[in-house]
PDB file of C-alpha atoms in Angstrom:
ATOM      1  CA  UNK A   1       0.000   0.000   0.000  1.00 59.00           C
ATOM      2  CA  UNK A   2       1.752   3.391  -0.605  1.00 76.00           C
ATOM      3  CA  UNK A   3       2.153   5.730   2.193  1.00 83.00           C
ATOM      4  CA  UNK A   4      -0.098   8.904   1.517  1.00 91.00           C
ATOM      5  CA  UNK A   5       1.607  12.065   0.246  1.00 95.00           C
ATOM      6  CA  UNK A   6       2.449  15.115   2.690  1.00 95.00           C
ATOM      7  CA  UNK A   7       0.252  16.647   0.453  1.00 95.00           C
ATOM      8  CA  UNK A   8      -2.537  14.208   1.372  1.00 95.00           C
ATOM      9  CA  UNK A   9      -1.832  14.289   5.129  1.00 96.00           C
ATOM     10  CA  UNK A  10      -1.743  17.655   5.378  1.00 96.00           C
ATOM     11  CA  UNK A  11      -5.120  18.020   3.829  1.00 96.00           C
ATOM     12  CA  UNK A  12      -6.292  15.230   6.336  1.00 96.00           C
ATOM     13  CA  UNK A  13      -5.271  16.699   9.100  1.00 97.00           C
ATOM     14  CA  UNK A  14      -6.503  20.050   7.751  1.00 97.00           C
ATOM     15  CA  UNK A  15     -10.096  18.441   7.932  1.00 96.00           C
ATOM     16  CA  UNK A  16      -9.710  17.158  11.228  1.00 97.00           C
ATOM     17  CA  UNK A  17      -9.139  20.039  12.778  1.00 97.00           C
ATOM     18  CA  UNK A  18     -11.834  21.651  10.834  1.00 96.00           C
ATOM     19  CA  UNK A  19     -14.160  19.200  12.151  1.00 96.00           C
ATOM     20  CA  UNK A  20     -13.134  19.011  15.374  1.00 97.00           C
ATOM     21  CA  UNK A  21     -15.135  20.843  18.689  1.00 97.00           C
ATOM     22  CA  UNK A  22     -11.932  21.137  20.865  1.00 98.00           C
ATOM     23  CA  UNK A  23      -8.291  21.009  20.158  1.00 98.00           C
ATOM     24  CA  UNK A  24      -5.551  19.597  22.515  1.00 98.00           C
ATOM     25  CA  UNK A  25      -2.381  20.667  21.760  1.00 98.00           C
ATOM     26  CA  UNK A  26       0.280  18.302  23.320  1.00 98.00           C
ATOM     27  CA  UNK A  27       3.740  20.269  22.836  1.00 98.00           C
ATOM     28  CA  UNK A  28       7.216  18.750  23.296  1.00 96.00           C
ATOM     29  CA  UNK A  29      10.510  20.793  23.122  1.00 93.00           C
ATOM     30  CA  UNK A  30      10.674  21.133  19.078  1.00 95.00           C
ATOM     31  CA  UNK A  31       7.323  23.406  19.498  1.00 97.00           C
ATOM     32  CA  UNK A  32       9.927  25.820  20.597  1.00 96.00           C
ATOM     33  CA  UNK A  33      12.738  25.087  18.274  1.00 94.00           C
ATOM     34  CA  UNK A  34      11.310  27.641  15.299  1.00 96.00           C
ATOM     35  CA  UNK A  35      11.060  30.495  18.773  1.00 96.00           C
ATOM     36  CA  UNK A  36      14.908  29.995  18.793  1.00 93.00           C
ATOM     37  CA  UNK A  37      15.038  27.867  21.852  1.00 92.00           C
ATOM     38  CA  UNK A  38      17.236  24.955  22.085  1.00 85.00           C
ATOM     39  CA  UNK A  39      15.704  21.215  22.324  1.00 79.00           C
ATOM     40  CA  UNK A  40      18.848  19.846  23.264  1.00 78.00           C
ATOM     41  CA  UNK A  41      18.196  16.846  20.866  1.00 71.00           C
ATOM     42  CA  UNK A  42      21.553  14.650  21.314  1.00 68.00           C
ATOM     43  CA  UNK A  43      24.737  15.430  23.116  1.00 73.00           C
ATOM     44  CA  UNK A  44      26.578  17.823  20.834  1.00 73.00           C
ATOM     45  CA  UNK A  45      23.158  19.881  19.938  1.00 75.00           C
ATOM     46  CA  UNK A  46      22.773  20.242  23.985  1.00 84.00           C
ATOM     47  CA  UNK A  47      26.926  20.984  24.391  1.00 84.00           C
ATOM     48  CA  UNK A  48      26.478  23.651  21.042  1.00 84.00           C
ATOM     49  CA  UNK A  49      24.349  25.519  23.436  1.00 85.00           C
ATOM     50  CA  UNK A  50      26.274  25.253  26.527  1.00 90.00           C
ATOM     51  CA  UNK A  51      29.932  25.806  25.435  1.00 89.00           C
ATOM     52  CA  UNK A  52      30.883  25.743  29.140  1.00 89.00           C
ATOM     53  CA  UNK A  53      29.325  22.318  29.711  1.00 91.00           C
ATOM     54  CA  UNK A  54      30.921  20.671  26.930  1.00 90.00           C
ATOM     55  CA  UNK A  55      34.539  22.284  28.307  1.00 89.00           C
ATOM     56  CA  UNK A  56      33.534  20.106  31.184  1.00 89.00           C
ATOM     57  CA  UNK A  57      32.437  17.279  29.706  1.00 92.00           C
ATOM     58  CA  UNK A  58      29.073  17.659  31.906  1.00 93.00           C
ATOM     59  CA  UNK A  59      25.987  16.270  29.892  1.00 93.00           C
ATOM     60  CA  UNK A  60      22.648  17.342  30.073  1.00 92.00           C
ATOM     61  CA  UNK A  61      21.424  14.594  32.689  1.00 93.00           C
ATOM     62  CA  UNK A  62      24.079  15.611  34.755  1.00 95.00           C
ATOM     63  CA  UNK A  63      23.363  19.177  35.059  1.00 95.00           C
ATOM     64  CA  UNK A  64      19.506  19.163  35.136  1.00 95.00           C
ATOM     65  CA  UNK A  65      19.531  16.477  38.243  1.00 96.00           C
ATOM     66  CA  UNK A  66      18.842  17.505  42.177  1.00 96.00           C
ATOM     67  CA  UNK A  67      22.620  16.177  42.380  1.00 97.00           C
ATOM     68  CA  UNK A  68      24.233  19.165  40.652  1.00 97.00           C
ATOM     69  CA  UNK A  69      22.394  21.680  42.921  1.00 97.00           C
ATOM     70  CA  UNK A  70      24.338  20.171  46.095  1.00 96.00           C
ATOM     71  CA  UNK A  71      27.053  19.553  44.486  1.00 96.00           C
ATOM     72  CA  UNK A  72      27.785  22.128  41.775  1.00 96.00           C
ATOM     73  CA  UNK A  73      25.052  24.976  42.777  1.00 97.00           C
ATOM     74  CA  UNK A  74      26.786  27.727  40.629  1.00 97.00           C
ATOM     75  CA  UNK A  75      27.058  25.952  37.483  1.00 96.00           C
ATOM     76  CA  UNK A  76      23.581  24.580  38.239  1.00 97.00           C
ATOM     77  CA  UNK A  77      22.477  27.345  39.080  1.00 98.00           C
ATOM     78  CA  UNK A  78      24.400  29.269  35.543  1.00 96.00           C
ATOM     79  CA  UNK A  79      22.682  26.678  33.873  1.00 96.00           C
ATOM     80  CA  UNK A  80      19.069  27.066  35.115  1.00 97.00           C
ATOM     81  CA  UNK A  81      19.480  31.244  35.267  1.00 97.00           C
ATOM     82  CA  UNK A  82      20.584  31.065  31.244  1.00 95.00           C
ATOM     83  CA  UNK A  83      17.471  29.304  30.724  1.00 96.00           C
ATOM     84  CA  UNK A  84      15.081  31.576  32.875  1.00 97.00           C
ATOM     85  CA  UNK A  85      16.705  34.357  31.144  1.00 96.00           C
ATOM     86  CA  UNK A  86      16.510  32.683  27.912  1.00 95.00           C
ATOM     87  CA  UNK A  87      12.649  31.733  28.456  1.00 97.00           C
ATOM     88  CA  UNK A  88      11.618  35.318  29.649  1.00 97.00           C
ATOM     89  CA  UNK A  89      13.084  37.168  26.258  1.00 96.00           C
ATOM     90  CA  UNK A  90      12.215  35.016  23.439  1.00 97.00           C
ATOM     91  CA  UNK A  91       9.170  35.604  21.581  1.00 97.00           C
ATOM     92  CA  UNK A  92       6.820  32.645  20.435  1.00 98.00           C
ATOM     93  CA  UNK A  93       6.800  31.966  16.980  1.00 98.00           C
ATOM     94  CA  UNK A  94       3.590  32.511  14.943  1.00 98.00           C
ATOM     95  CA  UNK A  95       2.389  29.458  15.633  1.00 98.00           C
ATOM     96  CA  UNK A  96       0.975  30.015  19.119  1.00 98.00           C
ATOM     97  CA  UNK A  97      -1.009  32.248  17.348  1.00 98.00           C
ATOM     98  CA  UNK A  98      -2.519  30.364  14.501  1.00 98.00           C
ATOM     99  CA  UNK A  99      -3.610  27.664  16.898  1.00 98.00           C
ATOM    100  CA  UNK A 100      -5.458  30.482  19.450  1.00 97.00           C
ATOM    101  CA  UNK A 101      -7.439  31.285  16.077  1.00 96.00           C
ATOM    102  CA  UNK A 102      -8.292  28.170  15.231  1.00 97.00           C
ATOM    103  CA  UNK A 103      -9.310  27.766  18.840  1.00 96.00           C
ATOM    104  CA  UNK A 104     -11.468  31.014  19.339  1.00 96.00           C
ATOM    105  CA  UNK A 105     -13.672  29.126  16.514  1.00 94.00           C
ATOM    106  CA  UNK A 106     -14.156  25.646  18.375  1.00 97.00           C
ATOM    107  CA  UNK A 107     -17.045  25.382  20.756  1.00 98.00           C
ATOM    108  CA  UNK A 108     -14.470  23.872  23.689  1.00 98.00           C
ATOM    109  CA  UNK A 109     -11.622  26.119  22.831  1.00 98.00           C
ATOM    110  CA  UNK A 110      -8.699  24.313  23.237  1.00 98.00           C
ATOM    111  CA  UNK A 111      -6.033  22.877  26.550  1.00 98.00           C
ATOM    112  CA  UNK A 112      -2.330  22.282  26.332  1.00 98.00           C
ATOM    113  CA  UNK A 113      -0.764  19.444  28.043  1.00 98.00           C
ATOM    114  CA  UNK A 114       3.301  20.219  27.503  1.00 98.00           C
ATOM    115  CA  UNK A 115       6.503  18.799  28.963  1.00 97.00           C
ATOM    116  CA  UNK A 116       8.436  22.511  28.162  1.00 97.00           C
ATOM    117  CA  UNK A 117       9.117  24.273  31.149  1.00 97.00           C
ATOM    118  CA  UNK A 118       9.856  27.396  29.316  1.00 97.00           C
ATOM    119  CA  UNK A 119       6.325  29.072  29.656  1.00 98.00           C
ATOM    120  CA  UNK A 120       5.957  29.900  26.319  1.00 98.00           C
ATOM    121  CA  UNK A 121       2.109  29.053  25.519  1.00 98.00           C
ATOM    122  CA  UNK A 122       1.517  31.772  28.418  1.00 98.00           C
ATOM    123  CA  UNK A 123       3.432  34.223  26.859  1.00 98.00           C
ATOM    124  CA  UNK A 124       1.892  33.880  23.863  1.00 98.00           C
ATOM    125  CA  UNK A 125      -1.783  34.522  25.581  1.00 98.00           C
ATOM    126  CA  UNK A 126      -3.124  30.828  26.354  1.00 98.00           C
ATOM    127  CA  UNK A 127      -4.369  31.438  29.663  1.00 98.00           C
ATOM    128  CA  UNK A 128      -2.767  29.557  32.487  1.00 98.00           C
ATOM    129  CA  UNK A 129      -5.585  27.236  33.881  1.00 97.00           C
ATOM    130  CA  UNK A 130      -5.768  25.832  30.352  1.00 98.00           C
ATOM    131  CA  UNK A 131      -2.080  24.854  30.308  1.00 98.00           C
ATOM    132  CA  UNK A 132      -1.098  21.884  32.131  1.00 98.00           C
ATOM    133  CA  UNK A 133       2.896  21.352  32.374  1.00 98.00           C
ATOM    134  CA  UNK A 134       3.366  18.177  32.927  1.00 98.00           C
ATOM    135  CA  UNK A 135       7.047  18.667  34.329  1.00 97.00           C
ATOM    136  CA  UNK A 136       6.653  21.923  35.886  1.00 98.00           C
ATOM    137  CA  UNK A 137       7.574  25.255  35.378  1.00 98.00           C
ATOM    138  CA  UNK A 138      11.055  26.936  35.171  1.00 98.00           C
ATOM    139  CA  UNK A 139       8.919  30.406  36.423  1.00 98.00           C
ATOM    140  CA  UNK A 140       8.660  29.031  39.638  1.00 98.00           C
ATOM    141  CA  UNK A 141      11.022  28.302  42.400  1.00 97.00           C
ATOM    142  CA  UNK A 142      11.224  25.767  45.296  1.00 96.00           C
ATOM    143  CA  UNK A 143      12.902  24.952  48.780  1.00 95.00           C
ATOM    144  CA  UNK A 144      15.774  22.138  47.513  1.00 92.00           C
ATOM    145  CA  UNK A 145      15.434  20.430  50.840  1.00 86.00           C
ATOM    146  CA  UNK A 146      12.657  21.292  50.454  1.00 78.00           C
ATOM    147  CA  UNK A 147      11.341  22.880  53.809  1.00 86.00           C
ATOM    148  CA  UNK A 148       7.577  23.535  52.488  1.00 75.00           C
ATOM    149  CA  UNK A 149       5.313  21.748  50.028  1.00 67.00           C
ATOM    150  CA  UNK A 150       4.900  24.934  47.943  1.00 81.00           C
ATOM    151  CA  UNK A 151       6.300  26.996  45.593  1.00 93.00           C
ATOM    152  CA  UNK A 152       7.094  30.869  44.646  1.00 95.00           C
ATOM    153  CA  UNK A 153       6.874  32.658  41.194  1.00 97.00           C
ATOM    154  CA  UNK A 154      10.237  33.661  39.745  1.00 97.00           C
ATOM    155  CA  UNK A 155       9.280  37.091  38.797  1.00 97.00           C
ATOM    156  CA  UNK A 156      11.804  38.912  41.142  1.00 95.00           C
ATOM    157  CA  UNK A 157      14.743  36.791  40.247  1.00 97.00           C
ATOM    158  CA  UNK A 158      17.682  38.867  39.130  1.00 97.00           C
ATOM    159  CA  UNK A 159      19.738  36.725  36.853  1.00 97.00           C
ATOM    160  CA  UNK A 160      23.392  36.871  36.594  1.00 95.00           C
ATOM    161  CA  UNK A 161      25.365  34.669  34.618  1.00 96.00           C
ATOM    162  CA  UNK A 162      28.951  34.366  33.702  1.00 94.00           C
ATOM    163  CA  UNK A 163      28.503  34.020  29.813  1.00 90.00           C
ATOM    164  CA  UNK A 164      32.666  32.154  29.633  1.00 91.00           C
ATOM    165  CA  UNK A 165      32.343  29.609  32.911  1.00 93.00           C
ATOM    166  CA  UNK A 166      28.459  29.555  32.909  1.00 94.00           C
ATOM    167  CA  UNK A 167      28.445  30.114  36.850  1.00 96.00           C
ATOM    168  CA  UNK A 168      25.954  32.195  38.546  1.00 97.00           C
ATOM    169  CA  UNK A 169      27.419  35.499  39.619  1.00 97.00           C
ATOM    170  CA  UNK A 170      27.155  36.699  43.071  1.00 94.00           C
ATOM    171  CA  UNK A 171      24.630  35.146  45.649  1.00 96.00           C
ATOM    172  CA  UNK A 172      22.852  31.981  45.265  1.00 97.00           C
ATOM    173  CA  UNK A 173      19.350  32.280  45.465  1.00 96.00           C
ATOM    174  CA  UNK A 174      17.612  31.195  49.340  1.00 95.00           C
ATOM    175  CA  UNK A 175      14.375  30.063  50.801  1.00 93.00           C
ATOM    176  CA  UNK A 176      13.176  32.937  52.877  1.00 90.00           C
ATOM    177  CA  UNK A 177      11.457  30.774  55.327  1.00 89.00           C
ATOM    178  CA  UNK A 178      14.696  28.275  55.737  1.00 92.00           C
ATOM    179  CA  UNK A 179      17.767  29.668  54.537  1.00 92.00           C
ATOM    180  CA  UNK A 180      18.114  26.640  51.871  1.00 94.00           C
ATOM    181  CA  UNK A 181      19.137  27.104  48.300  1.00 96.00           C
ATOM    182  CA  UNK A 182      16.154  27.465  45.903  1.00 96.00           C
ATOM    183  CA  UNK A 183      16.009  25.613  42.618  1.00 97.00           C
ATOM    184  CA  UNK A 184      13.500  25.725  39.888  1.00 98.00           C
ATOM    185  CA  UNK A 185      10.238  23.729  40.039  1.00 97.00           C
ATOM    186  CA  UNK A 186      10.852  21.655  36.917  1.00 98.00           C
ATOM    187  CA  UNK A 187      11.170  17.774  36.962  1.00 97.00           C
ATOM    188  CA  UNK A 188      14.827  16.840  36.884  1.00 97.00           C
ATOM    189  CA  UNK A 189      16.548  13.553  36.073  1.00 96.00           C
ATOM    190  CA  UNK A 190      16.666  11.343  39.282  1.00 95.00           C
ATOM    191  CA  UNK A 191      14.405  13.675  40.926  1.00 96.00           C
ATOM    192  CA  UNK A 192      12.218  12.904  44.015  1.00 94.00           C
ATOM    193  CA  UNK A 193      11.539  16.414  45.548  1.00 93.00           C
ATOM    194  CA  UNK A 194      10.342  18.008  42.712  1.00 96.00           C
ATOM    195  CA  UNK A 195       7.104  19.741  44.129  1.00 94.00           C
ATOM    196  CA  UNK A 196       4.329  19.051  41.886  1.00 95.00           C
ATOM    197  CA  UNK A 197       1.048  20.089  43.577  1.00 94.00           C
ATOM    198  CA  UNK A 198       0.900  23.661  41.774  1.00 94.00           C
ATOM    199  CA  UNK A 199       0.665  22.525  38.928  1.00 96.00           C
ATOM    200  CA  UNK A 200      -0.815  18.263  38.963  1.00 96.00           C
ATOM    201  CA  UNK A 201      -3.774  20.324  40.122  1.00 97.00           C
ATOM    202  CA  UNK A 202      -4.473  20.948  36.444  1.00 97.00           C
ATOM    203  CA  UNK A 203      -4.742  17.306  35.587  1.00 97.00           C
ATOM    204  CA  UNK A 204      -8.176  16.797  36.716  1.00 98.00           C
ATOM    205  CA  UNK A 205      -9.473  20.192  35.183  1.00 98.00           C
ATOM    206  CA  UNK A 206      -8.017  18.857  31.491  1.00 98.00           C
ATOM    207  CA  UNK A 207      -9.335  15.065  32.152  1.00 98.00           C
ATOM    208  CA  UNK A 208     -13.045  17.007  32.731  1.00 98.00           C
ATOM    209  CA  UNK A 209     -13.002  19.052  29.663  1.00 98.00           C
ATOM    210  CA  UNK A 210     -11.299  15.992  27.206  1.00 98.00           C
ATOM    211  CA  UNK A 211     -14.687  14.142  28.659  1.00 97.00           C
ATOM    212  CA  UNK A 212     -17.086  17.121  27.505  1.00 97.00           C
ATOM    213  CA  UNK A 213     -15.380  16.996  23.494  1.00 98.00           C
ATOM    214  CA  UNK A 214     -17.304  15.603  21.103  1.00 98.00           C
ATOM    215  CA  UNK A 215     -15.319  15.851  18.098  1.00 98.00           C
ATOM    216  CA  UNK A 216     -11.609  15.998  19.302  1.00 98.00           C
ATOM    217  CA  UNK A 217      -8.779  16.466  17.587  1.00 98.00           C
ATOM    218  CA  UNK A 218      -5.084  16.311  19.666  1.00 98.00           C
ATOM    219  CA  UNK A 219      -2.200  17.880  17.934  1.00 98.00           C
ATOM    220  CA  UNK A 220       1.084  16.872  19.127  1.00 98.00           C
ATOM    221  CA  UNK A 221       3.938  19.375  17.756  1.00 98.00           C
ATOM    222  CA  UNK A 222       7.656  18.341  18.754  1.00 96.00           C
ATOM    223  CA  UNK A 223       7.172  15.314  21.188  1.00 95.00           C
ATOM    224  CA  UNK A 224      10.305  13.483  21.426  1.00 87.00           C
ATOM    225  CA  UNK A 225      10.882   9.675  21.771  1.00 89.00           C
ATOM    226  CA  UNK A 226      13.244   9.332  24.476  1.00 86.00           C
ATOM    227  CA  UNK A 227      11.192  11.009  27.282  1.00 85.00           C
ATOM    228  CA  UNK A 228       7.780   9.451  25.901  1.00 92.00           C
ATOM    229  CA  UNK A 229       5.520  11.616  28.493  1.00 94.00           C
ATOM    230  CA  UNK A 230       3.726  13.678  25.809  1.00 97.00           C
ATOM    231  CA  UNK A 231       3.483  11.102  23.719  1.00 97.00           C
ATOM    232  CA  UNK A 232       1.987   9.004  25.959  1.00 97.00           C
ATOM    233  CA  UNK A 233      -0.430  11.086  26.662  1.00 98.00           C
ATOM    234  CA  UNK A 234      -1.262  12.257  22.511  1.00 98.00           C
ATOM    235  CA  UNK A 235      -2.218   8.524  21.985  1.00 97.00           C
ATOM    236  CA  UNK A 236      -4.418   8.171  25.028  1.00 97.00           C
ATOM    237  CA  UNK A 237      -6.270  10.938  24.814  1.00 97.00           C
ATOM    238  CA  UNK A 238      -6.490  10.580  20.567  1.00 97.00           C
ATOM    239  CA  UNK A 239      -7.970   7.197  21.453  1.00 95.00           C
ATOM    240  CA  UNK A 240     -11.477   8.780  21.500  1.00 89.00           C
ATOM    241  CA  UNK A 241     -10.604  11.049  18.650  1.00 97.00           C
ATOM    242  CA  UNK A 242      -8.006  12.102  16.358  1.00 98.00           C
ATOM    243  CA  UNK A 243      -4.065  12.768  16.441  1.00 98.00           C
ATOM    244  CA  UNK A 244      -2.215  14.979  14.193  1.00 98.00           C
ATOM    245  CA  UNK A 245       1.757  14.223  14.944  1.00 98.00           C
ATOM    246  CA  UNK A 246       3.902  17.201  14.094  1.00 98.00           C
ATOM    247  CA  UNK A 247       7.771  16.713  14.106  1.00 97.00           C
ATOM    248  CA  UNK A 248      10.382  16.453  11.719  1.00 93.00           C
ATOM    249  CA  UNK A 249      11.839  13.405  12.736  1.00 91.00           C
ATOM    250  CA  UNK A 250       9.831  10.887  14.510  1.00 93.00           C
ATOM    251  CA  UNK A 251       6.640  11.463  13.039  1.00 95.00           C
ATOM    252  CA  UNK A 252       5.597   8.247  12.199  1.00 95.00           C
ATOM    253  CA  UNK A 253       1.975   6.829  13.790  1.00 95.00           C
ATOM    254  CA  UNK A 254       0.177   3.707  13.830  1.00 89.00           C
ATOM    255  CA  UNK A 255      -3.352   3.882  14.003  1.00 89.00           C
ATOM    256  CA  UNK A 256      -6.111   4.495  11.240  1.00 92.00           C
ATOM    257  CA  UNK A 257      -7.274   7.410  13.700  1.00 96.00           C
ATOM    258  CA  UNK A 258      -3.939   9.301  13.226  1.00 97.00           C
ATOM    259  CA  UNK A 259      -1.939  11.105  10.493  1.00 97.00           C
ATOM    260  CA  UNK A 260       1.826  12.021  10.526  1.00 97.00           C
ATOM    261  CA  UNK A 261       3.290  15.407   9.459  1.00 97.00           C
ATOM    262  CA  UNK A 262       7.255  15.279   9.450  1.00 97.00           C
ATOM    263  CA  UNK A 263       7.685  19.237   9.444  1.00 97.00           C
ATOM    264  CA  UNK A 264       8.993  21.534  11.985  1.00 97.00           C
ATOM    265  CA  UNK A 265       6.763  22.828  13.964  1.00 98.00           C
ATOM    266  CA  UNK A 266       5.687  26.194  12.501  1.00 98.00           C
ATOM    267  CA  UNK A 267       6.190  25.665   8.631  1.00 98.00           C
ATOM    268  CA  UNK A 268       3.753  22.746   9.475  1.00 98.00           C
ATOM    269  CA  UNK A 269       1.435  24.528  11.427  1.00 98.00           C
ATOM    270  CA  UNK A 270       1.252  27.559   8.531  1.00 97.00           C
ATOM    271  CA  UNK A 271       0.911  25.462   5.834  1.00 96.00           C
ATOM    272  CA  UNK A 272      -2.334  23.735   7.802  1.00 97.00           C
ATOM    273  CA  UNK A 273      -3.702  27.403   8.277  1.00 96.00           C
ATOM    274  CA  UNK A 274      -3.624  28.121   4.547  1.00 93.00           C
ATOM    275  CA  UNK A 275      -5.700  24.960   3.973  1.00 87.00           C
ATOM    276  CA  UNK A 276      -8.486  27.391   5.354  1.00 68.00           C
ATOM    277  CA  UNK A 277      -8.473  24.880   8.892  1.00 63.00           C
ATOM    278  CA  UNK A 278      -9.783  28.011  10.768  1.00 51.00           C
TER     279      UNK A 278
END
């Protein structure tokens, strides 16, 4: 049997999502690859963006791990600040926006279930309560002990990083209530104090709505293989509907409910615009 055209998936999906009452969008890290952001896909991709690490032959699961806070906290910490810094200036791509338009037109709007920690659907208007992170939120901070099960919003954070040695410059960042360094409220490799209440409190409010769609249609953009948690979920919740798969290398699917688009993220997500899917 031969494999459909892009041209014939893309049109597929196209009426899918014009069909559909709700849209779940279930974004991985290459969502924010066309943004600028790094995916760190692979070791040398990860040490091209973190000259610093590479000179020190530190890998990614070695520097985003609970391990590196205690042991390393300035390069942890040089690590984590680049990102925050990284996160808070970069503009989302056009995308973002083509999917709120093809949302404002769907009678259940549409949810985000994401393993980026970046913040980046906020930024670009989604509101919060209708974006569950799945791995938390570099925007937020917690105790590394950690003293309290809570966490605190970023926003005040002064970021100073040495751009050559990739330390944090000056003093570490401290629970008020403790004294304890603070680390971001992400989910790290090897991690079991990652404080997840703020935002598993989501979960239920995205399992009631999926139940309420009629007609839905989950779009996953960028979800990689080796860290299978959006993925996971894509499938699962597609099980009562329809999945569009969006990414440029792994975009293959296997069910008669699902259609693969091996583009980046945006180019793919323009070229399904133009098909008049709003």
């Amino acid at each position: 049997m031969t494999e459909p055209s892009l041209e014939d998936r893309l049109a597929t999906a196209a009426s899918w999502i014009r069909e559909a009452d709700g849209i779940l969008i279930a974004a991985g890290a290459g969502m924010g690859v066309d943004s600028g952001l790094p995916d760190f896909r692979g070791q040398e991709g990860f040490w091209k963006a973190y000259p610093a690490l590479k000179a020190a032959r530190i890998n990614f699961q070695e520097i985003a791990n609970p391990r590196a806070f205690r042991n390393q906290p300035e390069l942890a910490w040089g690590f984590y600040g680049h990102r925050l810094d990284l996160y808070r200036n970069t503009q989302p791509h056009e995308g973002f926006q083509i999917i709120r338009r093809w949302a404002a037109s769907k009678p259940h709007g549409c949810r985000v279930f994401t393993s980026n920690v970046d913040g980046q659907f906020q930024r670009a208007g989604f509101p919060d309560e209708d974006v569950y992170e799945c791995h938390g939120s570099i925007h937020w901070l917690q105790c590394s002990p950690p003293c309290r099960a809570t966490v605190i919003p970023a926003d005040d954070l002064e970021v100073k990083v040495d751009a050559v040695t990739g330390r944090w410059v000056g003093p570490l960042p401290t629970c008020g209530r403790c004294g304890a360094l603070l680390r971001p409220a992400v989910l790290m490799f090897n991690d079991f104090l990652w404080e997840s209440k703020l935002f598993k409190q989501k979960l239920p409010p995205l399992q009631a709505w999926l139940k309420q769609v009629q007609r839905l249609v989950v779009i996953e953009i960028g979800a990689g293989l080796e860290i299978p948690s959006v993925r996971v979920f894509a499938e699962t919740a597609a099980a009562a509907g329809r999945l569009v798969r969006i990414n440029l290398r792994d975009a293959e699917v296997a069910a008669d409910n699902a259609v693969g688009i091996d583009l980046a993220a945006l180019p793919a997500l323009a070229f399904l615009d133009k098909r008049s899917v709003g």
